[in-house]
PDB file of C-alpha atoms in Angstrom:
ATOM      1  CA  UNK A 768       2.848  10.019  18.280  1.00 40.00           C
ATOM      2  CA  UNK A 769       5.694  11.295  19.695  1.00 43.00           C
ATOM      3  CA  UNK A 770       7.146  11.557  23.227  1.00 42.00           C
ATOM      4  CA  UNK A 771      10.850  13.128  23.740  1.00 42.00           C
ATOM      5  CA  UNK A 772      12.784  13.742  26.977  1.00 40.00           C
ATOM      6  CA  UNK A 773      15.908  15.961  27.374  1.00 40.00           C
ATOM      7  CA  UNK A 774      17.322  16.425  30.292  1.00 36.00           C
ATOM      8  CA  UNK A 775      20.563  18.056  29.261  1.00 37.00           C
ATOM      9  CA  UNK A 776      21.162  21.904  30.235  1.00 33.00           C
ATOM     10  CA  UNK A 777      21.388  24.133  27.683  1.00 33.00           C
ATOM     11  CA  UNK A 778      25.385  24.649  26.993  1.00 36.00           C
ATOM     12  CA  UNK A 779      26.759  27.973  27.100  1.00 35.00           C
ATOM     13  CA  UNK A 780      28.584  28.885  23.721  1.00 39.00           C
ATOM     14  CA  UNK A 781      32.207  29.043  24.871  1.00 42.00           C
ATOM     15  CA  UNK A 782      31.783  25.769  26.284  1.00 41.00           C
ATOM     16  CA  UNK A 783      29.880  23.820  23.529  1.00 43.00           C
ATOM     17  CA  UNK A 784      33.209  22.060  21.966  1.00 43.00           C
ATOM     18  CA  UNK A 785      34.218  20.666  25.723  1.00 43.00           C
ATOM     19  CA  UNK A 786      30.760  19.853  26.531  1.00 46.00           C
ATOM     20  CA  UNK A 787      30.701  17.588  23.217  1.00 44.00           C
ATOM     21  CA  UNK A 788      33.675  16.058  24.392  1.00 48.00           C
ATOM     22  CA  UNK A 789      32.356  14.892  27.519  1.00 56.00           C
ATOM     23  CA  UNK A 790      28.977  13.252  25.986  1.00 60.00           C
ATOM     24  CA  UNK A 791      28.691   9.811  26.959  1.00 64.00           C
ATOM     25  CA  UNK A 792      29.151   7.118  23.871  1.00 88.00           C
ATOM     26  CA  UNK A 793      25.443   5.898  22.881  1.00 92.00           C
ATOM     27  CA  UNK A 794      25.031   2.015  22.867  1.00 95.00           C
ATOM     28  CA  UNK A 795      22.731   1.630  19.709  1.00 97.00           C
ATOM     29  CA  UNK A 796      20.774  -1.451  19.952  1.00 97.00           C
ATOM     30  CA  UNK A 797      18.375  -2.573  16.881  1.00 97.00           C
ATOM     31  CA  UNK A 798      15.446  -4.466  18.208  1.00 97.00           C
ATOM     32  CA  UNK A 799      14.493  -6.693  15.490  1.00 94.00           C
ATOM     33  CA  UNK A 800      15.762  -9.888  13.894  1.00 91.00           C
ATOM     34  CA  UNK A 801      15.323  -8.792  10.244  1.00 92.00           C
ATOM     35  CA  UNK A 802      18.605  -9.502   8.650  1.00 93.00           C
ATOM     36  CA  UNK A 803      17.114  -6.962   6.045  1.00 93.00           C
ATOM     37  CA  UNK A 804      17.265  -3.810   8.734  1.00 96.00           C
ATOM     38  CA  UNK A 805      20.603  -5.353  10.051  1.00 96.00           C
ATOM     39  CA  UNK A 806      22.089  -4.964   6.681  1.00 96.00           C
ATOM     40  CA  UNK A 807      20.481  -1.147   6.015  1.00 96.00           C
ATOM     41  CA  UNK A 808      22.295  -0.361   9.509  1.00 96.00           C
ATOM     42  CA  UNK A 809      25.821  -2.100   8.641  1.00 96.00           C
ATOM     43  CA  UNK A 810      25.752  -0.441   5.324  1.00 95.00           C
ATOM     44  CA  UNK A 811      25.025   2.882   6.995  1.00 94.00           C
ATOM     45  CA  UNK A 812      28.368   2.118   8.716  1.00 94.00           C
ATOM     46  CA  UNK A 813      27.029   2.668  12.181  1.00 94.00           C
ATOM     47  CA  UNK A 814      28.178   0.324  15.264  1.00 94.00           C
ATOM     48  CA  UNK A 815      25.375  -1.518  16.966  1.00 96.00           C
ATOM     49  CA  UNK A 816      23.892  -4.486  18.492  1.00 96.00           C
ATOM     50  CA  UNK A 817      20.962  -6.617  17.678  1.00 97.00           C
ATOM     51  CA  UNK A 818      18.473  -7.770  20.236  1.00 95.00           C
ATOM     52  CA  UNK A 819      15.465  -9.399  19.686  1.00 90.00           C
ATOM     53  CA  UNK A 820      12.064  -9.714  22.187  1.00 78.00           C
ATOM     54  CA  UNK A 821       9.300 -11.809  21.606  1.00 80.00           C
ATOM     55  CA  UNK A 822       6.137  -9.397  21.716  1.00 87.00           C
ATOM     56  CA  UNK A 823       2.348  -9.907  20.569  1.00 84.00           C
ATOM     57  CA  UNK A 824       1.726  -8.697  17.254  1.00 85.00           C
ATOM     58  CA  UNK A 825      -1.843  -9.046  17.377  1.00 86.00           C
ATOM     59  CA  UNK A 826      -3.629  -5.987  16.574  1.00 88.00           C
ATOM     60  CA  UNK A 827      -7.339  -5.131  17.682  1.00 89.00           C
ATOM     61  CA  UNK A 828     -10.419  -3.478  15.583  1.00 90.00           C
ATOM     62  CA  UNK A 829      -9.396   0.094  15.937  1.00 91.00           C
ATOM     63  CA  UNK A 830      -5.612  -0.509  14.767  1.00 91.00           C
ATOM     64  CA  UNK A 831      -6.471  -2.673  11.862  1.00 90.00           C
ATOM     65  CA  UNK A 832      -8.846   0.214  10.522  1.00 93.00           C
ATOM     66  CA  UNK A 833      -6.081   2.703  11.157  1.00 95.00           C
ATOM     67  CA  UNK A 834      -2.767   1.131   9.514  1.00 96.00           C
ATOM     68  CA  UNK A 835      -0.259   4.151  10.441  1.00 96.00           C
ATOM     69  CA  UNK A 836      -1.151   3.920  14.020  1.00 96.00           C
ATOM     70  CA  UNK A 837      -0.781  -0.016  13.885  1.00 96.00           C
ATOM     71  CA  UNK A 838       2.706   0.001  12.615  1.00 96.00           C
ATOM     72  CA  UNK A 839       3.627   2.585  15.121  1.00 97.00           C
ATOM     73  CA  UNK A 840       2.352   0.877  18.238  1.00 96.00           C
ATOM     74  CA  UNK A 841       3.980  -2.798  16.857  1.00 96.00           C
ATOM     75  CA  UNK A 842       7.412  -0.685  16.421  1.00 97.00           C
ATOM     76  CA  UNK A 843       6.924   0.636  20.248  1.00 97.00           C
ATOM     77  CA  UNK A 844       6.078  -2.895  21.342  1.00 96.00           C
ATOM     78  CA  UNK A 845       9.074  -4.224  19.904  1.00 96.00           C
ATOM     79  CA  UNK A 846      11.573  -1.262  20.919  1.00 97.00           C
ATOM     80  CA  UNK A 847       9.847  -1.366  24.669  1.00 96.00           C
ATOM     81  CA  UNK A 848      10.512  -4.762  25.224  1.00 96.00           C
ATOM     82  CA  UNK A 849      14.118  -4.371  24.653  1.00 97.00           C
ATOM     83  CA  UNK A 850      14.275  -1.540  26.831  1.00 96.00           C
ATOM     84  CA  UNK A 851      12.799  -3.444  29.807  1.00 94.00           C
ATOM     85  CA  UNK A 852      15.257  -6.432  29.157  1.00 94.00           C
ATOM     86  CA  UNK A 853      18.135  -3.959  29.251  1.00 94.00           C
ATOM     87  CA  UNK A 854      16.996  -2.066  32.047  1.00 93.00           C
ATOM     88  CA  UNK A 855      16.411  -5.560  34.072  1.00 92.00           C
ATOM     89  CA  UNK A 856      20.120  -6.186  33.622  1.00 93.00           C
ATOM     90  CA  UNK A 857      21.046  -3.279  35.742  1.00 92.00           C
ATOM     91  CA  UNK A 858      22.407  -1.684  32.477  1.00 94.00           C
ATOM     92  CA  UNK A 859      24.448   1.385  33.206  1.00 94.00           C
ATOM     93  CA  UNK A 860      24.951   4.163  30.392  1.00 94.00           C
ATOM     94  CA  UNK A 861      23.165   5.567  27.686  1.00 95.00           C
ATOM     95  CA  UNK A 862      21.521   3.794  24.906  1.00 96.00           C
ATOM     96  CA  UNK A 863      18.997   4.019  22.022  1.00 97.00           C
ATOM     97  CA  UNK A 864      16.712   1.348  20.864  1.00 97.00           C
ATOM     98  CA  UNK A 865      15.229   1.257  17.512  1.00 97.00           C
ATOM     99  CA  UNK A 866      12.131  -0.976  17.043  1.00 97.00           C
ATOM    100  CA  UNK A 867      10.431  -0.806  13.539  1.00 96.00           C
ATOM    101  CA  UNK A 868       7.652  -2.276  11.865  1.00 95.00           C
ATOM    102  CA  UNK A 869       6.559  -2.240   7.883  1.00 95.00           C
ATOM    103  CA  UNK A 870       3.440  -2.837   6.315  1.00 95.00           C
ATOM    104  CA  UNK A 871       2.282  -2.892   3.227  1.00 97.00           C
ATOM    105  CA  UNK A 872      -1.316  -1.265   2.615  1.00 97.00           C
ATOM    106  CA  UNK A 873      -3.719  -1.260  -0.188  1.00 97.00           C
ATOM    107  CA  UNK A 874      -7.281  -0.189   0.011  1.00 95.00           C
ATOM    108  CA  UNK A 875      -7.077   0.324   3.433  1.00 93.00           C
ATOM    109  CA  UNK A 876      -6.195  -3.125   3.793  1.00 94.00           C
ATOM    110  CA  UNK A 877      -2.965  -4.227   5.737  1.00 95.00           C
ATOM    111  CA  UNK A 878      -0.843  -6.799   3.917  1.00 94.00           C
ATOM    112  CA  UNK A 879       1.275  -8.276   6.443  1.00 89.00           C
ATOM    113  CA  UNK A 880       3.693 -11.690   6.210  1.00 90.00           C
ATOM    114  CA  UNK A 881       1.181 -14.278   4.381  1.00 94.00           C
ATOM    115  CA  UNK A 882       0.101 -17.113   6.624  1.00 92.00           C
ATOM    116  CA  UNK A 883       0.585 -19.538   3.593  1.00 95.00           C
ATOM    117  CA  UNK A 884       0.968 -20.083   0.138  1.00 95.00           C
ATOM    118  CA  UNK A 885      -2.511 -19.497  -0.983  1.00 96.00           C
ATOM    119  CA  UNK A 886      -2.317 -16.295   1.109  1.00 96.00           C
ATOM    120  CA  UNK A 887       0.777 -14.977  -0.806  1.00 97.00           C
ATOM    121  CA  UNK A 888      -0.667 -15.755  -3.987  1.00 97.00           C
ATOM    122  CA  UNK A 889      -3.528 -13.649  -3.097  1.00 97.00           C
ATOM    123  CA  UNK A 890      -1.809 -10.808  -2.005  1.00 97.00           C
ATOM    124  CA  UNK A 891       0.409 -10.560  -5.077  1.00 98.00           C
ATOM    125  CA  UNK A 892      -2.650 -10.783  -7.278  1.00 98.00           C
ATOM    126  CA  UNK A 893      -4.265  -7.803  -5.165  1.00 97.00           C
ATOM    127  CA  UNK A 894      -1.025  -5.842  -5.914  1.00 98.00           C
ATOM    128  CA  UNK A 895      -0.841  -6.541  -9.449  1.00 98.00           C
ATOM    129  CA  UNK A 896      -0.825  -3.752 -11.748  1.00 98.00           C
ATOM    130  CA  UNK A 897      -1.816  -1.328  -8.668  1.00 98.00           C
ATOM    131  CA  UNK A 898      -0.165   1.273  -6.527  1.00 98.00           C
ATOM    132  CA  UNK A 899      -0.070   0.424  -2.990  1.00 98.00           C
ATOM    133  CA  UNK A 900       1.926   1.828   0.281  1.00 98.00           C
ATOM    134  CA  UNK A 901       4.504   0.932   2.405  1.00 98.00           C
ATOM    135  CA  UNK A 902       4.436   2.182   6.062  1.00 97.00           C
ATOM    136  CA  UNK A 903       7.654   1.885   7.933  1.00 97.00           C
ATOM    137  CA  UNK A 904       7.324   2.813  11.674  1.00 97.00           C
ATOM    138  CA  UNK A 905      10.327   3.591  13.738  1.00 98.00           C
ATOM    139  CA  UNK A 906      10.594   4.050  17.369  1.00 98.00           C
ATOM    140  CA  UNK A 907      13.409   5.457  18.887  1.00 98.00           C
ATOM    141  CA  UNK A 908      13.940   5.030  22.964  1.00 97.00           C
ATOM    142  CA  UNK A 909      16.565   6.654  24.530  1.00 96.00           C
ATOM    143  CA  UNK A 910      17.938   5.388  27.875  1.00 96.00           C
ATOM    144  CA  UNK A 911      19.791   7.166  30.239  1.00 95.00           C
ATOM    145  CA  UNK A 912      21.145   5.366  33.153  1.00 93.00           C
ATOM    146  CA  UNK A 913      24.609   6.914  34.643  1.00 90.00           C
ATOM    147  CA  UNK A 914      23.650   5.186  38.185  1.00 88.00           C
ATOM    148  CA  UNK A 915      21.751   2.279  39.548  1.00 80.00           C
ATOM    149  CA  UNK A 916      19.126   4.485  41.162  1.00 83.00           C
ATOM    150  CA  UNK A 917      18.908   7.382  38.510  1.00 91.00           C
ATOM    151  CA  UNK A 918      17.318   6.085  34.831  1.00 93.00           C
ATOM    152  CA  UNK A 919      15.150   8.320  32.515  1.00 95.00           C
ATOM    153  CA  UNK A 920      14.000   6.875  29.407  1.00 95.00           C
ATOM    154  CA  UNK A 921      12.215   8.698  26.618  1.00 96.00           C
ATOM    155  CA  UNK A 922      10.984   7.911  23.230  1.00 97.00           C
ATOM    156  CA  UNK A 923       9.599   9.225  19.726  1.00 97.00           C
ATOM    157  CA  UNK A 924       8.018   7.498  17.221  1.00 97.00           C
ATOM    158  CA  UNK A 925       7.594   8.337  13.249  1.00 97.00           C
ATOM    159  CA  UNK A 926       6.283   6.524  10.133  1.00 97.00           C
ATOM    160  CA  UNK A 927       7.896   6.587   6.933  1.00 97.00           C
ATOM    161  CA  UNK A 928       5.977   6.342   3.775  1.00 97.00           C
ATOM    162  CA  UNK A 929       6.700   5.412   0.120  1.00 98.00           C
ATOM    163  CA  UNK A 930       4.158   4.198  -2.743  1.00 98.00           C
ATOM    164  CA  UNK A 931       5.070   1.008  -4.904  1.00 98.00           C
ATOM    165  CA  UNK A 932       3.405   0.492  -8.060  1.00 98.00           C
ATOM    166  CA  UNK A 933       3.163  -2.736  -9.490  1.00 98.00           C
ATOM    167  CA  UNK A 934       3.395  -4.007 -13.241  1.00 98.00           C
ATOM    168  CA  UNK A 935       0.656  -6.198 -14.325  1.00 98.00           C
ATOM    169  CA  UNK A 936       1.803  -9.974 -13.255  1.00 97.00           C
ATOM    170  CA  UNK A 937       0.495 -12.932 -14.981  1.00 97.00           C
ATOM    171  CA  UNK A 938      -0.216 -16.075 -12.990  1.00 96.00           C
ATOM    172  CA  UNK A 939       2.692 -17.923 -13.993  1.00 97.00           C
ATOM    173  CA  UNK A 940       4.925 -15.207 -13.111  1.00 97.00           C
ATOM    174  CA  UNK A 941       3.460 -15.131  -9.427  1.00 97.00           C
ATOM    175  CA  UNK A 942       3.630 -18.863  -9.379  1.00 97.00           C
ATOM    176  CA  UNK A 943       7.420 -19.079 -10.147  1.00 97.00           C
ATOM    177  CA  UNK A 944       8.103 -16.098  -7.807  1.00 97.00           C
ATOM    178  CA  UNK A 945       6.483 -17.767  -5.062  1.00 97.00           C
ATOM    179  CA  UNK A 946       8.680 -21.355  -5.465  1.00 96.00           C
ATOM    180  CA  UNK A 947      11.602 -18.892  -4.713  1.00 95.00           C
ATOM    181  CA  UNK A 948      10.614 -18.685  -1.142  1.00 93.00           C
ATOM    182  CA  UNK A 949      11.110 -15.006  -0.450  1.00 93.00           C
ATOM    183  CA  UNK A 950       7.784 -14.275   0.001  1.00 92.00           C
ATOM    184  CA  UNK A 951       6.843 -16.037   3.305  1.00 88.00           C
ATOM    185  CA  UNK A 952       8.447 -13.372   6.094  1.00 87.00           C
ATOM    186  CA  UNK A 953       7.877 -10.280   3.956  1.00 91.00           C
ATOM    187  CA  UNK A 954       5.065  -7.641   4.124  1.00 92.00           C
ATOM    188  CA  UNK A 955       3.025  -8.066   0.856  1.00 95.00           C
ATOM    189  CA  UNK A 956       4.593 -11.189   0.318  1.00 96.00           C
ATOM    190  CA  UNK A 957       7.458  -9.708  -1.680  1.00 97.00           C
ATOM    191  CA  UNK A 958      10.921  -8.686  -1.065  1.00 95.00           C
ATOM    192  CA  UNK A 959      11.859  -5.567  -3.092  1.00 96.00           C
ATOM    193  CA  UNK A 960      15.719  -6.016  -2.428  1.00 93.00           C
ATOM    194  CA  UNK A 961      15.031  -9.282  -4.179  1.00 94.00           C
ATOM    195  CA  UNK A 962      13.263 -10.906  -7.053  1.00 96.00           C
ATOM    196  CA  UNK A 963      10.641  -9.185  -6.181  1.00 96.00           C
ATOM    197  CA  UNK A 964      12.185  -6.083  -7.697  1.00 97.00           C
ATOM    198  CA  UNK A 965      11.284  -7.842 -11.089  1.00 97.00           C
ATOM    199  CA  UNK A 966       7.579  -6.917 -10.169  1.00 98.00           C
ATOM    200  CA  UNK A 967       8.007  -3.275  -9.645  1.00 98.00           C
ATOM    201  CA  UNK A 968       7.293  -0.317 -12.208  1.00 97.00           C
ATOM    202  CA  UNK A 969       8.159   2.539  -9.283  1.00 97.00           C
ATOM    203  CA  UNK A 970       8.781   3.604  -6.279  1.00 98.00           C
ATOM    204  CA  UNK A 971       7.791   7.136  -5.111  1.00 98.00           C
ATOM    205  CA  UNK A 972       9.946   7.578  -1.708  1.00 97.00           C
ATOM    206  CA  UNK A 973      12.765   5.937  -0.160  1.00 97.00           C
ATOM    207  CA  UNK A 974      13.774   2.608  -1.052  1.00 96.00           C
ATOM    208  CA  UNK A 975      15.093   1.834   2.401  1.00 96.00           C
ATOM    209  CA  UNK A 976      11.673   2.878   3.861  1.00 97.00           C
ATOM    210  CA  UNK A 977      10.160   0.063   1.521  1.00 96.00           C
ATOM    211  CA  UNK A 978      12.779  -2.649   2.422  1.00 96.00           C
ATOM    212  CA  UNK A 979      12.058  -2.157   6.203  1.00 95.00           C
ATOM    213  CA  UNK A 980      14.098   0.905   7.956  1.00 97.00           C
ATOM    214  CA  UNK A 981      14.228   4.447   6.842  1.00 97.00           C
ATOM    215  CA  UNK A 982      18.291   5.278   7.254  1.00 96.00           C
ATOM    216  CA  UNK A 983      17.953   8.338   5.384  1.00 94.00           C
ATOM    217  CA  UNK A 984      14.908   9.500   7.798  1.00 95.00           C
ATOM    218  CA  UNK A 985      16.965   8.494  10.593  1.00 96.00           C
ATOM    219  CA  UNK A 986      20.370  10.400   9.998  1.00 94.00           C
ATOM    220  CA  UNK A 987      18.301  13.423   9.170  1.00 94.00           C
ATOM    221  CA  UNK A 988      16.251  12.969  12.830  1.00 94.00           C
ATOM    222  CA  UNK A 989      18.863  11.334  14.984  1.00 94.00           C
ATOM    223  CA  UNK A 990      22.373  12.616  13.505  1.00 93.00           C
ATOM    224  CA  UNK A 991      24.117  11.528  17.046  1.00 89.00           C
ATOM    225  CA  UNK A 992      22.796   7.892  16.620  1.00 89.00           C
ATOM    226  CA  UNK A 993      23.449   7.445  12.974  1.00 90.00           C
ATOM    227  CA  UNK A 994      27.089   8.944  12.961  1.00 83.00           C
ATOM    228  CA  UNK A 995      29.480   6.490  11.086  1.00 84.00           C
ATOM    229  CA  UNK A 996      32.157   4.735  13.249  1.00 76.00           C
ATOM    230  CA  UNK A 997      35.466   6.415  12.341  1.00 66.00           C
TER     231      UNK A 997
END
């Protein structure tokens, strides 16, 4: 699903440098409280603010049956909620709001954040010795508000994918890992950037996609947003 809006006129070749200097600064906003996503952006060297808005993450049966669309929908809800908050505060300027959602998928089933210790154990047993897919959807909303009564909003949403293969896990390994406590706010009940890395045999795709924010893809698709701070 993509929806992009661009109201800028094409610049004449002789005026490109001058026009570039006149472009307003973009306020980058991460619509997520995830410390992992925050760390990925910090490591990329970009300037950003964090704003989190509670949204309904419930999914109907149609979306549960279509994990990529489900991830995109949740990313859009998160970003869209922050956009509404920003506009309600009479914001003036140009902002980019990033919403993201990460899902672990095995045999068509979405493995979200475990609801309990037994749920986390069930997930890890299912993932043991198998290859699962990690989907991270990112929704980028551009907000241009040069004047109070002149506002334009456009967004684009994409999904980045990676395949993660677990080695065979013993019940003792799963029990010891769960005692660490890093499972409970992670899709699939594991953290690849933490002790959960010990379960992984191989990763096909970008590691930042598995962690929760495909910074490499964002740099390719949105270079103006991801330019490091000088």
